[in-house]
């Protein structure tokens, strides 16, 4: 069935390096995607979104890239900081409900 | 900044008991949601609610679950007869308009433990 998933369950980076978190989706009809950050003991927090009519969107230190040809979404975090350590979820708009992927845990080493 | 609030933060109950999880969505939001997250797993959609009725529900949201907006500010999730497998973190969320092309704002969750 249609689902959203992530390539890597964990990612460890050095403080100051750039991070790239990937997500594969299979519902070609999805037209809206969001990246959420979840810190320990907290609810998901919106980071950035992108609509299917765009390939790239930039925020503060974060960039989301969408490749509809291969149904791939990525989140790039520039100059990763210890506060970026969290689980990152991609989510897609799936027939009026938001479906989440499995999540990638990002660990930032000092 | 407005936020979604959930109470209680932790709920412990005996199997077979009823529980009610409470949420206060952001005041000008019109769509409300419940999600759950079993420890170490992904966030799973349960139900969406708009205009005092359920808009969408997942296969998880069976007859043991119900939602209600009892007044102008609260949004509740009731589990009638809890099972061990209902143990999870339950997140309430709201959005200003519908879920389509709209970001959701999540509360901090209620950790439900069924013993």
mmCIF file of C-alpha atoms in Angstrom:
data_model
loop_
_atom_site.group_PDB
_atom_site.id
_atom_site.type_symbol
_atom_site.label_atom_id
_atom_site.label_comp_id
_atom_site.label_asym_id
_atom_site.label_seq_id
_atom_site.Cartn_x
_atom_site.Cartn_y
_atom_site.Cartn_z
ATOM 1 C CA UNK A 1 0.000 0.000 0.000
ATOM 2 C CA UNK A 2 0.988 3.637 -0.117
ATOM 3 C CA UNK A 3 3.290 4.667 2.678
ATOM 4 C CA UNK A 4 5.948 7.083 3.673
ATOM 5 C CA UNK A 5 9.309 5.777 4.796
ATOM 6 C CA UNK A 6 12.849 6.844 5.552
ATOM 7 C CA UNK A 7 16.107 5.539 4.142
ATOM 8 C CA UNK A 8 18.151 5.698 7.366
ATOM 9 C CA UNK A 9 16.955 5.246 10.929
ATOM 10 C CA UNK A 10 19.939 7.051 12.517
ATOM 11 C CA UNK A 11 22.353 9.765 11.514
ATOM 12 C CA UNK A 12 25.319 11.025 13.478
ATOM 13 C CA UNK A 13 27.109 14.219 12.470
ATOM 14 C CA UNK A 14 29.777 16.479 13.870
ATOM 15 C CA UNK A 15 28.723 19.849 15.193
ATOM 16 C CA UNK A 16 29.104 22.417 12.438
ATOM 17 C CA UNK A 17 28.737 19.929 9.614
ATOM 18 C CA UNK A 18 25.754 19.825 7.299
ATOM 19 C CA UNK A 19 23.129 17.119 7.774
ATOM 20 C CA UNK A 20 21.000 15.476 5.125
ATOM 21 C CA UNK A 21 17.974 13.412 6.096
ATOM 22 C CA UNK A 22 16.177 11.490 3.385
ATOM 23 C CA UNK A 23 12.638 10.290 2.898
ATOM 24 C CA UNK A 24 11.006 8.148 0.231
ATOM 25 C CA UNK A 25 7.324 8.323 -0.451
ATOM 26 C CA UNK A 26 5.205 6.145 -2.672
ATOM 27 C CA UNK A 27 1.947 8.074 -3.070
ATOM 28 C CA UNK A 28 2.473 9.933 -6.321
ATOM 29 C CA UNK A 29 -0.755 11.849 -5.742
ATOM 30 C CA UNK A 30 0.575 13.553 -2.603
ATOM 31 C CA UNK A 31 0.961 17.256 -3.170
ATOM 32 C CA UNK A 32 2.117 18.556 0.178
ATOM 33 C CA UNK A 33 4.947 17.461 2.431
ATOM 34 C CA UNK A 34 6.172 18.554 5.824
ATOM 35 C CA UNK A 35 9.270 17.911 7.882
ATOM 36 C CA UNK A 36 8.714 17.688 11.618
ATOM 37 C CA UNK A 37 11.256 17.629 14.422
ATOM 38 C CA UNK A 38 10.507 15.703 17.588
ATOM 39 C CA UNK A 39 12.624 16.236 20.655
ATOM 40 C CA UNK A 40 12.537 13.770 23.488
ATOM 41 C CA UNK A 41 9.253 13.906 25.412
ATOM 42 C CA UNK A 42 7.705 16.477 23.114
ATOM 43 C CA UNK A 43 5.265 16.548 20.242
ATOM 44 C CA UNK A 44 6.313 16.937 16.615
ATOM 45 C CA UNK A 45 7.268 20.479 15.747
ATOM 46 C CA UNK A 46 6.884 21.924 12.280
ATOM 47 C CA UNK A 47 10.154 22.725 10.541
ATOM 48 C CA UNK A 48 9.410 23.350 6.899
ATOM 49 C CA UNK A 49 6.939 22.369 4.224
ATOM 50 C CA UNK A 50 6.892 22.118 0.455
ATOM 51 C CA UNK A 51 4.189 21.799 -2.134
ATOM 52 C CA UNK A 52 4.484 19.518 -5.121
ATOM 53 C CA UNK A 53 4.756 22.413 -7.553
ATOM 54 C CA UNK A 54 8.138 23.251 -6.028
ATOM 55 C CA UNK A 55 11.500 21.476 -6.095
ATOM 56 C CA UNK A 56 13.198 23.352 -3.308
ATOM 57 C CA UNK A 57 12.333 25.513 -0.370
ATOM 58 C CA UNK A 58 14.635 27.204 2.061
ATOM 59 C CA UNK A 59 14.174 28.271 5.610
ATOM 60 C CA UNK A 60 16.538 29.360 8.321
ATOM 61 C CA UNK A 61 19.411 26.848 8.137
ATOM 62 C CA UNK A 62 17.080 24.262 6.610
ATOM 63 C CA UNK A 63 16.344 23.369 3.016
ATOM 64 C CA UNK A 64 13.843 20.840 1.729
ATOM 65 C CA UNK A 65 14.289 19.271 -1.665
ATOM 66 C CA UNK A 66 11.569 17.411 -3.500
ATOM 67 C CA UNK A 67 12.234 15.076 -6.403
ATOM 68 C CA UNK A 68 8.894 13.964 -7.732
ATOM 69 C CA UNK A 69 10.437 11.813 -10.426
ATOM 70 C CA UNK A 70 11.853 9.400 -7.887
ATOM 71 C CA UNK A 71 9.450 10.314 -5.080
ATOM 72 C CA UNK A 72 12.177 11.497 -2.784
ATOM 73 C CA UNK A 73 12.239 14.192 -0.161
ATOM 74 C CA UNK A 74 15.252 15.422 1.764
ATOM 75 C CA UNK A 75 15.919 17.806 4.606
ATOM 76 C CA UNK A 76 19.232 19.593 4.710
ATOM 77 C CA UNK A 77 20.370 21.268 7.906
ATOM 78 C CA UNK A 78 23.281 23.650 7.575
ATOM 79 C CA UNK A 79 25.886 24.010 10.318
ATOM 80 C CA UNK A 80 24.227 21.427 12.534
ATOM 81 C CA UNK A 81 24.074 22.356 16.204
ATOM 82 C CA UNK A 82 23.601 20.253 19.343
ATOM 83 C CA UNK A 83 20.060 21.612 19.589
ATOM 84 C CA UNK A 84 19.280 19.939 16.291
ATOM 85 C CA UNK A 85 19.558 16.518 17.914
ATOM 86 C CA UNK A 86 16.091 14.985 17.604
ATOM 87 C CA UNK A 87 14.024 12.575 15.553
ATOM 88 C CA UNK A 88 12.996 13.972 12.194
ATOM 89 C CA UNK A 89 9.853 12.843 10.437
ATOM 90 C CA UNK A 90 8.664 13.515 6.956
ATOM 91 C CA UNK A 91 4.929 13.561 6.480
ATOM 92 C CA UNK A 92 2.731 13.647 3.438
ATOM 93 C CA UNK A 93 -0.759 14.858 2.852
ATOM 94 C CA UNK A 94 -2.611 11.628 2.117
ATOM 95 C CA UNK A 95 -6.296 12.099 1.343
ATOM 96 C CA UNK A 96 -6.920 14.711 3.997
ATOM 97 C CA UNK A 97 -4.855 13.194 6.730
ATOM 98 C CA UNK A 98 -1.177 13.672 7.406
ATOM 99 C CA UNK A 99 0.795 10.420 7.321
ATOM 100 C CA UNK A 100 4.178 10.183 8.941
ATOM 101 C CA UNK A 101 7.263 8.245 8.023
ATOM 102 C CA UNK A 102 9.213 6.129 10.474
ATOM 103 C CA UNK A 103 11.622 8.886 11.547
ATOM 104 C CA UNK A 104 15.393 9.394 11.552
ATOM 105 C CA UNK A 105 17.260 10.072 14.747
ATOM 106 C CA UNK A 106 19.857 12.786 14.302
ATOM 107 C CA UNK A 107 22.661 12.922 16.831
ATOM 108 C CA UNK A 108 25.065 15.841 16.826
ATOM 109 C CA UNK A 109 28.505 15.166 18.268
ATOM 110 C CA UNK A 110 30.339 18.086 19.886
ATOM 111 C CA UNK B 1 2.902 32.019 20.745
ATOM 112 C CA UNK B 2 -0.352 30.019 20.887
ATOM 113 C CA UNK B 3 0.013 26.327 21.472
ATOM 114 C CA UNK B 4 -1.944 23.137 21.767
ATOM 115 C CA UNK B 5 -2.143 21.959 25.363
ATOM 116 C CA UNK B 6 -2.827 18.439 26.547
ATOM 117 C CA UNK B 7 -3.739 17.028 29.923
ATOM 118 C CA UNK B 8 -2.700 14.970 31.707
ATOM 119 C CA UNK B 9 0.902 14.545 30.639
ATOM 120 C CA UNK B 10 0.889 10.997 32.020
ATOM 121 C CA UNK B 11 -2.032 8.644 32.574
ATOM 122 C CA UNK B 12 -1.807 5.203 34.129
ATOM 123 C CA UNK B 13 -4.836 2.940 33.980
ATOM 124 C CA UNK B 14 -5.865 -0.642 34.443
ATOM 125 C CA UNK B 15 -6.766 -2.753 31.458
ATOM 126 C CA UNK B 16 -10.485 -2.533 30.746
ATOM 127 C CA UNK B 17 -10.880 0.904 32.265
ATOM 128 C CA UNK B 18 -12.068 3.952 30.386
ATOM 129 C CA UNK B 19 -9.757 6.897 29.866
ATOM 130 C CA UNK B 20 -10.348 10.390 28.570
ATOM 131 C CA UNK B 21 -7.474 12.387 27.158
ATOM 132 C CA UNK B 22 -7.981 16.090 26.972
ATOM 133 C CA UNK B 23 -6.749 18.718 24.574
ATOM 134 C CA UNK B 24 -7.206 22.433 24.117
ATOM 135 C CA UNK B 25 -6.469 23.272 20.474
ATOM 136 C CA UNK B 26 -5.291 26.670 19.317
ATOM 137 C CA UNK B 27 -8.278 28.983 19.639
ATOM 138 C CA UNK B 28 -8.807 30.054 16.020
ATOM 139 C CA UNK B 29 -8.154 26.607 14.575
ATOM 140 C CA UNK B 30 -11.019 24.691 13.058
ATOM 141 C CA UNK B 31 -9.575 21.200 12.489
ATOM 142 C CA UNK B 32 -8.505 18.868 15.227
ATOM 143 C CA UNK B 33 -6.633 15.600 15.215
ATOM 144 C CA UNK B 34 -5.466 12.766 17.378
ATOM 145 C CA UNK B 35 -2.314 10.833 16.645
ATOM 146 C CA UNK B 36 -0.540 8.204 18.653
ATOM 147 C CA UNK B 37 3.040 7.042 18.873
ATOM 148 C CA UNK B 38 3.989 3.698 20.328
ATOM 149 C CA UNK B 39 7.417 3.850 21.920
ATOM 150 C CA UNK B 40 10.138 3.939 19.281
ATOM 151 C CA UNK B 41 7.730 3.852 16.384
ATOM 152 C CA UNK B 42 6.317 6.380 13.986
ATOM 153 C CA UNK B 43 3.489 8.788 14.630
ATOM 154 C CA UNK B 44 0.200 7.223 13.519
ATOM 155 C CA UNK B 45 -2.940 9.031 12.481
ATOM 156 C CA UNK B 46 -6.079 8.208 14.449
ATOM 157 C CA UNK B 47 -8.782 10.706 13.582
ATOM 158 C CA UNK B 48 -9.546 14.168 12.281
ATOM 159 C CA UNK B 49 -12.472 16.281 13.384
ATOM 160 C CA UNK B 50 -14.183 19.294 11.892
ATOM 161 C CA UNK B 51 -17.473 21.035 12.427
ATOM 162 C CA UNK B 52 -18.396 18.698 15.283
ATOM 163 C CA UNK B 53 -17.985 15.526 13.350
ATOM 164 C CA UNK B 54 -15.289 13.087 12.333
ATOM 165 C CA UNK B 55 -13.736 13.893 8.960
ATOM 166 C CA UNK B 56 -11.379 10.970 8.599
ATOM 167 C CA UNK B 57 -10.359 8.049 10.739
ATOM 168 C CA UNK B 58 -7.798 5.324 10.444
ATOM 169 C CA UNK B 59 -8.164 1.599 10.907
ATOM 170 C CA UNK B 60 -6.757 2.028 14.409
ATOM 171 C CA UNK B 61 -9.733 4.162 15.424
ATOM 172 C CA UNK B 62 -12.210 1.365 16.109
ATOM 173 C CA UNK B 63 -15.408 1.316 18.190
ATOM 174 C CA UNK B 64 -13.412 1.582 21.396
ATOM 175 C CA UNK B 65 -12.398 5.105 20.486
ATOM 176 C CA UNK B 66 -14.488 8.234 20.361
ATOM 177 C CA UNK B 67 -13.856 11.950 20.137
ATOM 178 C CA UNK B 68 -15.848 14.861 21.338
ATOM 179 C CA UNK B 69 -15.771 18.626 21.439
ATOM 180 C CA UNK B 70 -17.833 19.149 24.581
ATOM 181 C CA UNK B 71 -17.488 22.909 24.603
ATOM 182 C CA UNK B 72 -15.841 25.692 22.639
ATOM 183 C CA UNK B 73 -12.334 24.954 23.756
ATOM 184 C CA UNK B 74 -11.797 21.289 24.634
ATOM 185 C CA UNK B 75 -11.310 18.313 22.356
ATOM 186 C CA UNK B 76 -11.260 14.871 23.951
ATOM 187 C CA UNK B 77 -10.299 11.345 23.029
ATOM 188 C CA UNK B 78 -12.051 8.559 24.926
ATOM 189 C CA UNK B 79 -10.954 4.958 25.003
ATOM 190 C CA UNK B 80 -13.825 2.931 26.410
ATOM 191 C CA UNK B 81 -12.088 -0.251 27.510
ATOM 192 C CA UNK B 82 -8.344 0.077 27.384
ATOM 193 C CA UNK B 83 -6.105 -2.727 26.214
ATOM 194 C CA UNK B 84 -2.425 -3.266 26.876
ATOM 195 C CA UNK B 85 -1.658 -2.358 23.276
ATOM 196 C CA UNK B 86 -3.257 1.062 23.738
ATOM 197 C CA UNK B 87 -0.169 2.090 25.702
ATOM 198 C CA UNK B 88 1.375 4.900 23.696
ATOM 199 C CA UNK B 89 1.949 8.622 23.551
ATOM 200 C CA UNK B 90 -1.184 10.331 22.288
ATOM 201 C CA UNK B 91 -0.790 13.630 20.483
ATOM 202 C CA UNK B 92 -3.487 16.161 19.815
ATOM 203 C CA UNK B 93 -3.028 18.561 16.924
ATOM 204 C CA UNK B 94 -4.929 21.369 15.301
ATOM 205 C CA UNK B 95 -4.788 23.343 12.091
ATOM 206 C CA UNK B 96 -6.255 26.615 11.058
ATOM 207 C CA UNK B 97 -7.934 25.188 8.029
ATOM 208 C CA UNK B 98 -8.181 21.639 6.722
ATOM 209 C CA UNK B 99 -5.347 19.095 6.713
ATOM 210 C CA UNK B 100 -4.788 19.567 3.012
ATOM 211 C CA UNK B 101 -1.774 21.782 2.499
ATOM 212 C CA UNK B 102 -1.855 22.952 6.087
ATOM 213 C CA UNK B 103 0.697 22.425 8.793
ATOM 214 C CA UNK B 104 -0.435 20.867 12.010
ATOM 215 C CA UNK B 105 0.431 22.175 15.441
ATOM 216 C CA UNK B 106 0.993 19.426 17.981
ATOM 217 C CA UNK B 107 0.655 19.326 21.722
ATOM 218 C CA UNK B 108 3.289 17.746 23.950
ATOM 219 C CA UNK B 109 1.310 14.568 24.287
ATOM 220 C CA UNK B 110 -0.239 12.350 26.946
ATOM 221 C CA UNK B 111 1.705 9.228 27.804
ATOM 222 C CA UNK B 112 -0.869 6.491 28.398
ATOM 223 C CA UNK B 113 0.247 3.375 30.243
ATOM 224 C CA UNK B 114 -2.191 0.487 30.437
ATOM 225 C CA UNK B 115 -1.333 -2.071 33.113
#
